[in-house]
Coordinates of C-alpha atoms in Angstrom, one line a residue:
M17 CA -12.6 -10.6 29.5
I18 CA -11.6 -8.0 27.0
R19 CA -12.6 -8.0 23.3
V20 CA -10.1 -6.4 20.9
A21 CA -11.2 -5.2 17.5
Q22 CA -8.6 -6.5 15.0
I23 CA -8.7 -4.5 11.7
I24 CA -7.6 -6.9 9.0
G25 CA -8.8 -5.3 5.9
K26 CA -9.1 -7.7 2.9
W27 CA -8.6 -11.2 4.2
H28 CA -7.1 -13.1 1.3
G29 CA -5.0 -15.6 3.2
G30 CA -1.8 -13.6 3.3
G31 CA 1.0 -13.3 5.9
V32 CA -0.5 -10.6 8.0
E33 CA -3.7 -12.7 8.5
A34 CA -1.6 -15.7 9.4
V35 CA 0.3 -13.7 12.0
V36 CA -2.8 -12.4 13.7
M37 CA -4.4 -15.9 13.7
N38 CA -1.2 -17.4 15.2
Y39 CA -1.5 -14.9 18.1
Y40 CA -5.2 -15.5 18.5
R41 CA -4.7 -19.3 18.8
H42 CA -2.2 -18.8 21.6
V43 CA -3.4 -16.0 23.8
D44 CA -5.5 -16.9 26.8
R45 CA -8.9 -16.5 25.3
S46 CA -10.6 -16.6 28.6
K47 CA -8.9 -13.2 29.2
V48 CA -8.6 -11.8 25.7
Q49 CA -10.9 -12.3 22.7
F50 CA -10.5 -11.1 19.1
D51 CA -13.2 -9.6 16.8
F52 CA -12.0 -9.6 13.2
F53 CA -13.1 -6.7 11.1
C54 CA -12.8 -7.7 7.4
D55 CA -13.7 -6.0 4.2
S56 CA -16.7 -7.4 2.4
D57 CA -14.5 -8.4 -0.6
S58 CA -12.4 -10.8 1.5
T59 CA -12.1 -14.3 0.1
C60 CA -10.4 -16.7 2.6
I61 CA -11.8 -15.9 6.1
P62 CA -11.6 -18.9 8.4
Y63 CA -15.1 -18.5 9.8
E64 CA -15.3 -22.0 11.3
E65 CA -12.1 -21.8 13.3
I66 CA -12.7 -18.2 14.5
N67 CA -16.2 -19.1 15.7
K68 CA -14.9 -22.3 17.4
L69 CA -12.3 -20.3 19.3
G70 CA -14.9 -17.8 20.5
G71 CA -14.1 -14.9 18.2
R72 CA -16.4 -13.0 15.8
V73 CA -16.0 -12.0 12.2
I74 CA -17.5 -8.6 11.4
I75 CA -17.9 -7.7 7.8
I76 CA -17.6 -4.1 6.8
P77 CA -17.7 -2.1 3.5
P78 CA -14.3 -2.0 1.8
Y79 CA -12.2 1.1 2.6
Q80 CA -12.6 2.3 -1.0
K81 CA -16.1 3.3 0.0
I82 CA -14.6 5.5 2.6
F83 CA -17.6 7.3 4.0
R84 CA -19.7 4.1 4.5
Y85 CA -16.5 2.5 5.8
L86 CA -15.9 5.2 8.5
N87 CA -19.6 5.5 9.5
E88 CA -20.0 1.7 9.9
L89 CA -16.8 1.4 11.9
K90 CA -17.7 4.3 14.2
K91 CA -21.1 2.8 14.9
L92 CA -19.6 -0.7 15.6
F93 CA -16.9 0.6 17.8
K94 CA -19.3 2.6 19.9
N95 CA -22.1 0.0 20.1
N96 CA -19.7 -2.8 21.1
E97 CA -17.9 -0.5 23.6
Y98 CA -14.4 -1.6 22.5
K99 CA -11.5 -0.5 24.6
I100 CA -8.8 -1.5 22.1
V101 CA -8.7 -1.2 18.3
H102 CA -5.7 -2.9 16.7
S103 CA -5.2 -2.0 13.1
H104 CA -3.0 -4.1 10.7
I105 CA -3.5 -2.3 7.5
S106 CA -0.3 -0.2 7.3
T107 CA -0.7 3.4 6.2
L108 CA -4.5 2.8 5.8
S109 CA -4.7 2.5 9.6
V110 CA -5.3 6.2 9.7
F111 CA -8.9 5.6 8.7
P112 CA -10.1 3.0 11.2
L113 CA -8.2 4.7 14.0
Y114 CA -9.8 8.0 13.1
A115 CA -13.2 6.2 13.5
A116 CA -12.0 4.7 16.7
K117 CA -11.1 8.0 18.2
K118 CA -14.5 9.5 17.2
A119 CA -16.2 6.5 18.9
G120 CA -14.2 7.2 22.1
V121 CA -12.0 4.1 22.0
P122 CA -9.1 4.8 24.4
V123 CA -6.5 2.5 23.0
R124 CA -5.8 2.7 19.3
I125 CA -2.9 0.6 17.9
A126 CA -1.3 1.2 14.5
H127 CA 0.7 -2.0 13.5
S128 CA 3.4 -1.9 10.7
H129 CA 3.8 -5.2 9.0
S130 CA 5.9 -4.2 5.9
T131 CA 7.7 -1.5 4.0
S132 CA 7.4 -0.5 0.3
N133 CA 9.3 -0.7 -3.0
K134 CA 9.7 1.9 -5.7
K135 CA 8.6 -0.6 -8.4
E136 CA 5.1 -0.5 -7.0
W137 CA 4.8 3.2 -7.8
K138 CA 1.0 3.4 -8.1
K139 CA 0.5 1.8 -4.7
N140 CA 3.3 4.0 -3.2
I141 CA 1.5 7.2 -4.2
L142 CA -1.3 6.4 -1.7
K143 CA 1.2 5.0 0.9
N144 CA 3.4 8.1 0.8
L145 CA 0.4 10.4 1.0
L146 CA -1.0 8.6 4.1
R147 CA 2.3 7.7 5.9
P148 CA 2.7 11.1 7.6
F149 CA -0.7 10.6 9.2
S150 CA 0.1 7.1 10.5
K151 CA 0.6 8.3 14.1
K152 CA -2.1 10.9 14.1
Y153 CA -4.9 8.9 15.6
A154 CA -2.9 6.1 17.2
T155 CA -2.1 5.9 20.9
D156 CA 0.3 3.0 20.5
Y157 CA 2.7 1.9 17.7
F158 CA 3.5 -1.7 16.9
C159 CA 5.9 -3.3 14.3
C160 CA 7.0 -6.7 13.3
S161 CA 10.6 -5.6 12.6
E162 CA 12.9 -2.6 13.0
L163 CA 12.7 -2.0 9.2
A164 CA 8.9 -2.0 9.3
G165 CA 8.8 0.2 12.4
R166 CA 11.2 2.8 11.0
Y167 CA 9.3 2.9 7.7
L168 CA 5.9 3.7 9.2
F169 CA 6.7 5.6 12.3
G170 CA 10.1 7.2 11.5
N171 CA 13.6 6.9 13.0
R172 CA 13.1 9.4 15.8
C173 CA 10.0 7.5 17.1
Y174 CA 11.7 4.1 16.8
D175 CA 14.9 5.2 18.4
G176 CA 13.0 6.8 21.2
G177 CA 11.6 3.5 22.2
K178 CA 8.0 4.4 21.3
V179 CA 7.4 1.4 19.0
F180 CA 6.4 -2.0 20.5
L181 CA 8.3 -4.8 18.6
L182 CA 6.0 -7.8 18.3
K183 CA 7.7 -10.4 16.2
N184 CA 5.9 -12.6 13.6
A185 CA 6.2 -15.6 15.9
I186 CA 5.0 -19.1 14.9
D187 CA 4.1 -22.4 16.5
V188 CA 7.6 -23.8 16.3
N189 CA 6.5 -27.4 17.1
R190 CA 4.4 -27.6 13.9
F191 CA 7.3 -26.7 11.6
Q192 CA 10.2 -28.7 13.0
F193 CA 11.7 -31.2 10.5
N194 CA 10.0 -34.6 10.4
S195 CA 11.3 -37.2 8.0
D196 CA 8.1 -39.3 8.2
I197 CA 5.9 -36.4 7.1
R198 CA 8.4 -35.6 4.4
N199 CA 8.2 -39.1 2.9
L200 CA 4.3 -39.1 3.1
K201 CA 4.0 -35.7 1.5
R202 CA 6.4 -36.5 -1.3
K203 CA 4.4 -39.6 -2.0
E204 CA 1.2 -37.7 -2.0
L205 CA 2.6 -35.2 -4.5
E206 CA 4.1 -38.0 -6.6
I207 CA 7.6 -36.6 -6.4
N208 CA 10.6 -38.8 -6.1
E209 CA 13.0 -38.5 -3.2
D210 CA 15.9 -37.6 -5.5
T211 CA 14.1 -34.7 -7.1
L212 CA 15.1 -31.2 -5.9
I213 CA 12.0 -29.3 -4.7
I214 CA 12.2 -25.6 -4.5
G215 CA 9.3 -24.1 -2.6
H216 CA 7.6 -20.7 -2.5
V217 CA 4.7 -19.6 -0.2
G218 CA 3.1 -16.3 -0.9
R219 CA 0.2 -14.5 -2.6
F220 CA 0.5 -13.9 -6.4
V221 CA 1.1 -10.1 -6.1
T222 CA 3.8 -7.8 -7.4
Q223 CA 5.5 -7.6 -4.0
K224 CA 6.4 -11.3 -4.1
N225 CA 8.1 -11.0 -7.4
H226 CA 6.9 -14.4 -8.9
S227 CA 8.0 -13.4 -12.4
F228 CA 11.7 -13.3 -11.3
L229 CA 11.2 -16.5 -9.3
I230 CA 10.1 -18.3 -12.5
E231 CA 13.2 -16.9 -14.3
I232 CA 15.4 -18.2 -11.5
F233 CA 13.9 -21.6 -11.6
S234 CA 14.2 -21.8 -15.4
E235 CA 17.9 -21.1 -15.0
L236 CA 18.1 -23.8 -12.3
L237 CA 16.7 -26.4 -14.6
K238 CA 19.7 -25.7 -16.9
I239 CA 22.1 -26.9 -14.3
H240 CA 19.9 -29.3 -12.3
S241 CA 17.2 -30.7 -14.6
N242 CA 15.7 -33.0 -12.0
S243 CA 14.0 -30.2 -10.1
K244 CA 10.5 -29.0 -9.4
L245 CA 9.0 -25.7 -8.2
L246 CA 6.1 -25.8 -5.9
L247 CA 4.1 -22.6 -5.6
V248 CA 1.7 -22.2 -2.7
G249 CA -0.9 -19.4 -2.7
K250 CA -3.4 -17.5 -4.8
G251 CA -3.7 -13.9 -6.0
P252 CA -4.4 -11.5 -8.9
L253 CA -1.2 -12.4 -10.8
Y254 CA -1.9 -16.2 -10.7
D255 CA -2.9 -16.4 -14.4
E256 CA -0.1 -14.2 -15.6
I257 CA 2.5 -16.3 -13.9
N258 CA 0.9 -19.5 -15.2
R259 CA 1.2 -18.1 -18.7
K260 CA 4.9 -17.2 -18.1
V261 CA 5.5 -20.8 -17.1
E262 CA 3.8 -22.1 -20.2
G263 CA 5.8 -19.7 -22.4
L264 CA 9.1 -21.0 -21.0
N265 CA 7.9 -24.6 -21.7
I266 CA 8.4 -25.7 -18.0
S267 CA 4.8 -26.5 -17.1
D268 CA 5.8 -30.1 -16.3
K269 CA 8.3 -28.8 -13.7
V270 CA 6.1 -26.2 -11.9
I271 CA 3.2 -27.2 -9.6
F272 CA 0.6 -24.6 -8.6
L273 CA -0.8 -25.8 -5.3
G274 CA -3.2 -22.9 -4.6
Q275 CA -4.2 -22.0 -1.1
R276 CA -3.3 -24.8 1.3
A277 CA -4.0 -25.6 5.0
D278 CA -1.0 -28.0 5.2
V279 CA 1.8 -25.6 4.6
N280 CA 3.7 -26.8 7.6
E281 CA 3.7 -30.3 6.1
L282 CA 4.7 -29.0 2.6
Y283 CA 7.9 -27.4 4.2
Q284 CA 8.9 -31.0 5.1
A285 CA 8.7 -32.0 1.4
F286 CA 10.7 -29.0 0.2
D287 CA 14.5 -29.0 -0.2
A288 CA 14.9 -25.3 -0.3
V289 CA 13.0 -22.0 -0.4
I290 CA 13.5 -19.0 -2.6
L291 CA 11.9 -15.6 -1.8
P292 CA 12.9 -12.8 -4.2
S293 CA 10.5 -10.3 -2.7
L294 CA 10.6 -6.6 -3.7
Y295 CA 10.0 -5.6 -0.1
E296 CA 8.9 -7.2 3.2
G297 CA 8.7 -6.4 6.9
L298 CA 9.5 -9.6 8.7
V299 CA 8.8 -12.6 6.5
V300 CA 6.8 -15.3 8.2
V301 CA 7.5 -17.7 5.4
L302 CA 11.3 -17.5 6.1
V303 CA 10.8 -17.9 9.8
E304 CA 8.7 -21.1 9.1
A305 CA 11.2 -22.4 6.5
Q306 CA 14.2 -21.9 8.9
C307 CA 12.2 -23.6 11.6
A308 CA 11.8 -26.5 9.2
G309 CA 15.6 -26.6 8.7
L310 CA 15.5 -25.5 5.1
P311 CA 18.2 -23.6 3.2
C312 CA 16.7 -20.3 2.1
L313 CA 17.6 -17.7 -0.5
S314 CA 16.0 -14.3 -0.2
S315 CA 16.4 -10.8 -1.6
T316 CA 18.2 -8.3 0.5
E317 CA 14.9 -6.3 0.7
I318 CA 14.0 -7.9 4.0
S319 CA 14.5 -7.2 7.7
N320 CA 17.8 -8.3 9.3
E321 CA 15.7 -9.8 12.1
T322 CA 14.6 -12.6 9.7
Q323 CA 18.1 -14.0 9.9
I324 CA 17.6 -16.7 12.6
T325 CA 19.9 -19.5 11.4
E326 CA 22.9 -19.8 9.0
D327 CA 20.5 -21.5 6.6
L328 CA 19.3 -18.1 5.2
K329 CA 21.4 -16.3 2.6
L330 CA 20.5 -12.9 1.2
I331 CA 21.3 -11.8 -2.4
S332 CA 20.7 -8.6 -4.3
L333 CA 17.8 -8.4 -6.8
K334 CA 20.3 -6.7 -9.1
K335 CA 22.0 -10.1 -9.6
P336 CA 20.9 -12.1 -12.7
A337 CA 18.6 -15.1 -12.3
S338 CA 21.5 -17.4 -13.3
E339 CA 23.4 -16.3 -10.2
W340 CA 20.4 -16.9 -8.0
A341 CA 20.1 -20.4 -9.5
K342 CA 23.7 -21.2 -8.8
E343 CA 23.5 -19.9 -5.3
I344 CA 20.4 -21.9 -4.3
L345 CA 22.0 -25.1 -5.7
N346 CA 25.1 -24.4 -3.8
L347 CA 23.1 -23.9 -0.6
Y348 CA 21.2 -27.1 -1.1
T349 CA 24.3 -29.1 -2.0
N350 CA 26.2 -28.1 1.1
H351 CA 23.3 -28.3 3.5
K352 CA 22.5 -30.8 6.2
R353 CA 18.9 -30.6 7.6
C354 CA 18.7 -30.5 11.4
Q355 CA 16.5 -29.3 14.2
T356 CA 16.4 -25.6 14.9
L357 CA 14.1 -25.3 18.0
N358 CA 16.7 -23.7 20.3
K359 CA 17.6 -21.0 17.8
L360 CA 13.9 -20.1 17.2
N361 CA 13.3 -19.8 21.0
Q362 CA 16.4 -17.7 21.5
S363 CA 15.4 -15.4 18.7
G364 CA 12.0 -14.7 20.0
Y365 CA 9.9 -16.5 17.4
N366 CA 8.1 -19.0 19.7
I367 CA 4.5 -18.0 19.7
N368 CA 3.9 -19.7 23.1
I369 CA 6.2 -17.1 24.6
E370 CA 5.4 -14.1 22.4
A371 CA 1.6 -14.4 22.8
I372 CA 1.9 -13.9 26.5
K373 CA 3.6 -10.5 25.8
L374 CA 0.7 -9.4 23.6
E375 CA -1.9 -10.6 26.1
K376 CA -0.1 -8.7 28.9
F377 CA 0.0 -5.5 26.8
Y378 CA -3.7 -5.6 26.1
L379 CA -4.6 -6.3 29.7
E380 CA -2.3 -3.6 31.1
K381 CA -3.6 -1.1 28.6
Q382 CA -7.2 -1.8 29.5
N383 CA -6.5 -1.4 33.2
C384 CA -4.6 1.9 32.7
N385 CA -7.4 3.3 30.6
K386 CA -10.4 2.4 32.6
N387 CA -10.9 5.9 33.8
T388 CA -9.5 7.7 30.7
I389 CA -11.6 10.4 29.2
L390 CA -10.7 11.5 25.7

């Protein structure tokens, strides 16, 4: 059995963490095990599940304390004799992969999960400084989508076939539409069947553009008053968005659900999903929502590979909130919910199939590098 060091960074229950856990649940853990390296300021680490599955959580100093961070990683990589380090922290991967090289780890994977947006200019300063070094200490390049791959590794590298595309696959059976679960969930939430529920799943961070989402929903209420917005997630902008909802006097129409373990069931209760993100790689939420047969409205700032069914429509962030509201109502009105399993399988988003590819990659890399000397 091989143990792979998965560099997660700050575990706050976001999409990247969900993707890695999805793969962990579905690889053959008698052949491949994961050790999750998480910053000490993480908040939502699923210790119990990881331990139950045979994995380990290893807490390290946050990357902001860079010298302690590098020294601790180098020591851990060497003492545990890891053969593979797989980093999921975008441009910051240069740091753990540098430590991995110093520790003599033969296989070092940089994995691109997203892109960037000019509105997050402060964050982009660091990203743009580090991006040229993304490939420096990596032996292998991964991405969740073409857009994410080109962003981190460059067009020449991507077009040259040097980037391994590993889609953000899901457990499709958990998200297929189920009318019984829908009825039970709506009853639990005390929401009538004739109420239009707009759903959003995502951390309260700038990237997810919650502020504009609230404006869209406020406009929707003007043309469809019997509507509610369900917000799933936590994050640093939670209080700010709550205040905006109060300022628009729509608190009775917006439900903040926080971090949830039943997101797959909540999709059943939704009638539509809106995702006005400033940027994304490949959006797990939209994959899950389409799997659940929901009409989805997203910004054009996402990867084309997210388009799995005809239920997803893209719209520019330059369009006013009123147009977004009209579009989501139009999508909902003309939509008939149905099963989407075949389309998900054909598009490569079935985790049962994709996990085998990742498992095979790890095992082949280990065998190829048994006698490698760096």
